[in-house]
Amino acid sequence: MVKKGTLLYGGKAKTVYKSERPGCLVMEFRDDITAFDGGKKAVMKGKGRYNCCVSAFFFQMLEEKGVPTHFIRMLDDHTLLVRALSMIPLEIIIRNIAAGSLVRNFPFTEGQKIDPPLVVIDLKDDSRHDPMLNDDLILALDIVTEEELRTIKEMALHINEIVQEFLSEKGIILVDFKLEFGRTEGGIVVGDEISMDSMRLWDANTRQSLDKDVYRFDKGDVIAVYREVARQITRGKCEV
Ligand code: C5P
């Protein structure tokens, strides 16, 4: 068992530690759940485990399809061993259906199909409330090169195809989701998580929320929804 070392970073729902293995970090998914820039928060037993399992599942799926991620392996049911990345402070949001901030900020109708999918990029900066960027701003801020930006967008759209197809077979619509990327010596790699906290999922039949919107908008029993979604996605591969 790889032991966790000193604390590197404590986020709203995850904690990252150094590890005794060079170039590797320990990423712990906590039971904290937050929304609205941390304005709403709670602790929900089991939540870290469900998000960890689902993230590990998707990272493995992506690796098998040739998409590089930071995932190495699960250490326990709420902890991953990951490659240390130099994180790029961008939130890459891929949207297949209009919902959330897209509907609040632009004249789209909730539920409207977006074809081809939209890639929206926000600056990852809580103190500025993650403002939306455009390509010129991203380059002017010198966050990535033009080539890196092209790679990130291509990877994001490719991941969208893979995850969307997988979920649709389970009767789940991938409305939108957020990715984060980092650099390694070998190039750009997917980091962070792919979970019910970072995806917007709807039941294909009922259009009911199967993600953090259940918590954001008090739509029901958050843990029961996370448990059921994790069970469906991982086909019982992790004990949930
Ligand atoms: O709130 P908004 O509609 O912009 O969110 C789009 C998608 O990105 C949602 O799936 C949401 O969960 C995810 N997201 C995230 N972290 C953020 C902002 C959005 O995971 N800081």
Short mmCIF file of C-alpha atoms and ligand atoms in Angstrom, two decimals:
data_model
loop_
_atom_site.label_atom_id
_atom_site.label_comp_id
_atom_site.label_asym_id
_atom_site.label_seq_id
_atom_site.Cartn_x
_atom_site.Cartn_y
_atom_site.Cartn_z
CA MET A 1 0.00 0.00 0.00
CA VAL A 2 1.40 3.38 -1.04
CA LYS A 3 1.29 5.70 1.97
CA LYS A 4 0.09 9.27 1.70
CA GLY A 5 2.69 11.89 2.50
CA THR A 6 2.40 15.55 3.34
CA LEU A 7 -0.67 17.53 2.35
CA LEU A 8 -0.25 19.32 -0.96
CA TYR A 9 -3.66 20.81 -1.64
CA GLY A 10 -7.09 20.76 -0.02
CA GLY A 11 -9.96 21.50 -2.40
CA LYS A 12 -13.70 21.71 -1.76
CA ALA A 13 -14.25 17.95 -2.08
CA LYS A 14 -10.82 16.37 -2.57
CA THR A 15 -7.46 16.44 -0.82
CA VAL A 16 -4.19 15.80 -2.62
CA TYR A 17 -1.14 14.44 -0.79
CA LYS A 18 2.42 13.75 -1.81
CA SER A 19 3.30 10.07 -1.99
CA GLU A 20 6.43 8.09 -1.25
CA ARG A 21 6.55 7.27 -4.97
CA PRO A 22 8.35 9.88 -7.05
CA GLY A 23 6.09 11.56 -9.59
CA CYS A 24 2.93 10.20 -7.98
CA LEU A 25 0.29 11.81 -5.79
CA VAL A 26 -2.49 10.47 -3.58
CA MET A 27 -5.93 11.96 -4.35
CA GLU A 28 -8.53 11.49 -1.63
CA PHE A 29 -12.23 12.00 -2.38
CA ARG A 30 -13.93 13.35 0.74
CA ASP A 31 -17.61 13.19 1.69
CA ASP A 32 -17.92 16.99 1.46
CA ILE A 33 -20.33 18.34 -1.11
CA THR A 34 -20.47 22.01 -2.06
CA ALA A 35 -22.35 24.16 -4.56
CA PHE A 36 -22.59 27.80 -5.61
CA ASP A 37 -18.90 28.64 -5.09
CA GLY A 38 -18.93 26.93 -1.70
CA GLY A 39 -21.98 28.94 -0.57
CA LYS A 40 -23.88 25.72 0.12
CA LYS A 41 -22.09 22.83 1.78
CA ALA A 42 -22.72 19.56 3.56
CA VAL A 43 -21.09 16.26 4.43
CA MET A 44 -22.71 13.15 2.95
CA LYS A 45 -21.43 9.77 4.03
CA GLY A 46 -20.37 7.64 1.07
CA LYS A 47 -20.28 10.46 -1.46
CA GLY A 48 -16.45 10.45 -1.76
CA ARG A 49 -16.51 6.72 -2.41
CA TYR A 50 -19.07 6.94 -5.21
CA ASN A 51 -17.25 9.75 -6.99
CA CYS A 52 -13.90 8.01 -6.59
CA CYS A 53 -15.22 4.75 -8.06
CA VAL A 54 -16.87 6.47 -11.01
CA SER A 55 -13.77 8.57 -11.72
CA ALA A 56 -11.52 5.50 -11.61
CA PHE A 57 -13.93 3.69 -13.93
CA PHE A 58 -13.96 6.48 -16.53
CA PHE A 59 -10.20 7.05 -16.33
CA GLN A 60 -9.60 3.34 -16.97
CA MET A 61 -12.05 3.39 -19.87
CA LEU A 62 -10.30 6.40 -21.40
CA GLU A 63 -6.84 4.84 -20.96
CA GLU A 64 -8.08 1.69 -22.72
CA LYS A 65 -9.21 3.89 -25.61
CA GLY A 66 -5.81 5.59 -25.81
CA VAL A 67 -6.66 8.83 -23.98
CA PRO A 68 -3.91 9.64 -21.46
CA THR A 69 -5.07 10.41 -17.91
CA HIS A 70 -3.37 10.86 -14.55
CA PHE A 71 -4.93 7.64 -13.22
CA ILE A 72 -2.58 4.92 -11.98
CA ARG A 73 -4.81 2.83 -9.69
CA MET A 74 -7.26 2.88 -6.82
CA LEU A 75 -5.63 2.66 -3.41
CA ASP A 76 -8.88 2.17 -1.54
CA ASP A 77 -12.54 2.95 -2.16
CA HIS A 78 -12.11 6.70 -1.81
CA THR A 79 -8.47 7.21 -2.83
CA LEU A 80 -6.59 7.18 -6.14
CA LEU A 81 -2.90 7.00 -6.91
CA VAL A 82 -2.35 9.49 -9.74
CA ARG A 83 0.50 10.90 -11.77
CA ALA A 84 1.68 14.32 -10.62
CA LEU A 85 0.75 16.86 -13.31
CA SER A 86 1.48 20.50 -13.76
CA MET A 87 -2.17 21.54 -13.76
CA ILE A 88 -3.51 23.99 -16.32
CA PRO A 89 -5.87 26.49 -14.61
CA LEU A 90 -8.73 26.00 -17.07
CA GLU A 91 -12.12 24.32 -16.70
CA ILE A 92 -13.08 22.74 -20.01
CA ILE A 93 -16.84 22.30 -20.20
CA ILE A 94 -18.38 20.24 -22.99
CA ARG A 95 -22.10 20.79 -23.57
CA ASN A 96 -24.42 18.48 -25.52
CA ILE A 97 -27.69 19.88 -24.16
CA ALA A 98 -28.37 23.40 -22.90
CA ALA A 99 -28.66 23.59 -19.10
CA GLY A 100 -27.18 25.32 -16.07
CA SER A 101 -25.18 28.50 -16.58
CA LEU A 102 -25.55 28.28 -20.37
CA VAL A 103 -29.30 28.80 -20.01
CA ARG A 104 -28.87 31.42 -17.29
CA ASN A 105 -26.39 33.50 -19.28
CA PHE A 106 -27.40 33.01 -22.92
CA PRO A 107 -30.68 32.73 -24.85
CA PHE A 108 -30.72 28.93 -25.03
CA THR A 109 -33.73 26.92 -23.89
CA GLU A 110 -33.23 24.33 -21.15
CA GLY A 111 -33.04 20.89 -22.81
CA GLN A 112 -32.19 22.27 -26.27
CA LYS A 113 -29.83 19.93 -28.13
CA ILE A 114 -26.49 21.49 -29.03
CA ASP A 115 -25.08 19.94 -32.16
CA PRO A 116 -22.14 19.96 -32.66
CA PRO A 117 -21.28 19.99 -28.94
CA LEU A 118 -19.98 23.23 -27.46
CA VAL A 119 -16.62 23.52 -25.73
CA VAL A 120 -16.70 26.37 -23.21
CA ILE A 121 -13.57 27.25 -21.26
CA ASP A 122 -13.57 28.99 -17.87
CA LEU A 123 -10.62 30.30 -15.90
CA LYS A 124 -10.15 28.15 -12.80
CA ASP A 125 -10.04 30.92 -10.24
CA ASP A 126 -12.54 30.86 -7.37
CA SER A 127 -11.59 34.38 -6.31
CA ARG A 128 -12.84 35.62 -9.71
CA HIS A 129 -15.77 33.16 -9.83
CA ASP A 130 -14.28 31.19 -12.74
CA PRO A 131 -14.98 33.68 -15.57
CA MET A 132 -15.59 32.38 -19.08
CA LEU A 133 -12.66 32.87 -21.48
CA ASN A 134 -12.24 32.88 -25.22
CA ASP A 135 -9.26 31.71 -27.28
CA ASP A 136 -7.75 35.21 -27.50
CA LEU A 137 -7.96 35.69 -23.74
CA ILE A 138 -6.47 32.26 -23.07
CA LEU A 139 -3.51 33.03 -25.36
CA ALA A 140 -3.11 36.60 -24.07
CA LEU A 141 -3.01 35.25 -20.52
CA ASP A 142 -0.34 32.79 -21.70
CA ILE A 143 -2.09 29.86 -20.03
CA VAL A 144 -1.46 27.43 -22.90
CA THR A 145 0.03 27.57 -26.38
CA GLU A 146 -2.14 27.54 -29.49
CA GLU A 147 -1.16 23.93 -30.13
CA GLU A 148 -1.98 22.91 -26.53
CA LEU A 149 -5.36 24.64 -26.80
CA ARG A 150 -6.12 22.73 -30.00
CA THR A 151 -5.07 19.45 -28.35
CA ILE A 152 -7.19 20.14 -25.25
CA LYS A 153 -10.29 20.86 -27.33
CA GLU A 154 -9.78 17.78 -29.51
CA MET A 155 -9.25 15.57 -26.45
CA ALA A 156 -12.32 17.04 -24.74
CA LEU A 157 -14.55 16.33 -27.75
CA HIS A 158 -13.13 12.81 -28.12
CA ILE A 159 -13.76 12.10 -24.41
CA ASN A 160 -17.28 13.46 -24.84
CA GLU A 161 -17.94 10.93 -27.62
CA ILE A 162 -16.62 8.03 -25.55
CA VAL A 163 -18.45 8.91 -22.31
CA GLN A 164 -21.65 9.98 -24.06
CA GLU A 165 -21.91 6.72 -25.99
CA PHE A 166 -21.21 4.63 -22.88
CA LEU A 167 -23.81 6.48 -20.79
CA SER A 168 -26.47 6.46 -23.49
CA GLU A 169 -26.34 2.64 -23.46
CA LYS A 170 -27.22 2.87 -19.77
CA GLY A 171 -30.18 5.16 -20.43
CA ILE A 172 -28.30 8.21 -19.15
CA ILE A 173 -27.96 11.47 -21.10
CA LEU A 174 -24.63 13.29 -20.76
CA VAL A 175 -25.93 16.87 -20.72
CA ASP A 176 -22.56 18.48 -19.99
CA PHE A 177 -19.39 17.87 -18.01
CA LYS A 178 -16.19 19.52 -16.92
CA LEU A 179 -12.64 18.35 -17.49
CA GLU A 180 -9.29 19.58 -16.24
CA PHE A 181 -5.98 18.93 -17.92
CA GLY A 182 -2.33 19.01 -16.89
CA ARG A 183 1.09 18.71 -18.47
CA THR A 184 3.57 15.86 -18.18
CA GLU A 185 6.85 15.42 -20.03
CA GLY A 186 4.88 13.36 -22.54
CA GLY A 187 2.24 16.00 -23.21
CA ILE A 188 -1.27 16.92 -22.13
CA VAL A 189 -3.08 14.53 -19.81
CA VAL A 190 -6.60 14.47 -18.27
CA GLY A 191 -6.50 15.19 -14.53
CA ASP A 192 -8.88 15.88 -11.65
CA GLU A 193 -12.06 13.76 -11.68
CA ILE A 194 -14.95 12.61 -13.87
CA SER A 195 -17.81 12.07 -11.48
CA MET A 196 -21.36 13.04 -10.54
CA ASP A 197 -19.90 16.28 -9.14
CA SER A 198 -18.44 17.28 -12.50
CA MET A 199 -21.04 15.90 -14.93
CA ARG A 200 -24.65 16.87 -15.54
CA LEU A 201 -26.59 13.65 -16.16
CA TRP A 202 -30.26 13.12 -16.92
CA ASP A 203 -32.31 9.94 -16.89
CA ALA A 204 -33.14 9.40 -20.60
CA ASN A 205 -36.74 8.43 -19.81
CA THR A 206 -37.73 10.81 -17.03
CA ARG A 207 -35.15 13.59 -17.62
CA GLN A 208 -34.59 13.60 -13.86
CA SER A 209 -31.21 14.81 -12.59
CA LEU A 210 -28.68 12.12 -11.66
CA ASP A 211 -25.85 14.42 -10.52
CA LYS A 212 -24.94 17.32 -8.24
CA ASP A 213 -28.00 19.27 -9.40
CA VAL A 214 -29.93 16.99 -6.99
CA TYR A 215 -27.96 18.68 -4.21
CA ARG A 216 -27.81 22.16 -5.76
CA PHE A 217 -31.57 22.40 -6.18
CA ASP A 218 -32.81 20.07 -3.40
CA LYS A 219 -34.25 17.60 -5.90
CA GLY A 220 -34.11 14.52 -3.66
CA ASP A 221 -31.87 12.06 -1.82
CA VAL A 222 -28.40 12.94 -3.12
CA ILE A 223 -26.64 9.86 -1.77
CA ALA A 224 -29.31 7.48 -3.05
CA VAL A 225 -28.94 9.01 -6.53
CA TYR A 226 -25.11 8.92 -6.45
CA ARG A 227 -25.18 5.30 -5.23
CA GLU A 228 -27.53 4.19 -8.00
CA VAL A 229 -25.63 6.05 -10.73
CA ALA A 230 -22.30 4.66 -9.49
CA ARG A 231 -23.80 1.16 -9.49
CA GLN A 232 -25.08 1.54 -13.05
CA ILE A 233 -21.88 3.08 -14.41
CA THR A 234 -19.41 0.69 -12.80
CA ARG A 235 -21.57 -2.41 -13.39
CA GLY A 236 -20.99 -3.34 -9.75
CA LYS A 237 -17.21 -3.33 -10.33
CA CYS A 238 -16.68 -1.38 -7.16
CA GLU A 239 -18.51 -2.21 -3.97
CA VAL A 240 -21.21 0.43 -3.68
O1 C5P B 1 -22.77 25.49 -13.89
P1 C5P B 1 -22.53 25.11 -15.32
O2 C5P B 1 -23.79 24.88 -16.09
O3 C5P B 1 -21.61 26.07 -16.02
O4 C5P B 1 -21.76 23.73 -15.26
C1 C5P B 1 -21.47 22.99 -16.43
C2 C5P B 1 -20.90 21.63 -16.04
O5 C5P B 1 -19.61 21.76 -15.50
C3 C5P B 1 -21.74 20.90 -14.99
O6 C5P B 1 -21.73 19.53 -15.30
C4 C5P B 1 -21.00 21.18 -13.70
O7 C5P B 1 -21.18 20.17 -12.76
C5 C5P B 1 -19.56 21.26 -14.18
N1 C5P B 1 -18.74 22.17 -13.39
C6 C5P B 1 -17.80 21.70 -12.51
N2 C5P B 1 -17.05 22.57 -11.77
C7 C5P B 1 -17.18 23.88 -11.90
C8 C5P B 1 -18.13 24.41 -12.80
C9 C5P B 1 -18.90 23.53 -13.54
O8 C5P B 1 -17.64 20.48 -12.39
N3 C5P B 1 -16.41 24.70 -11.17
#
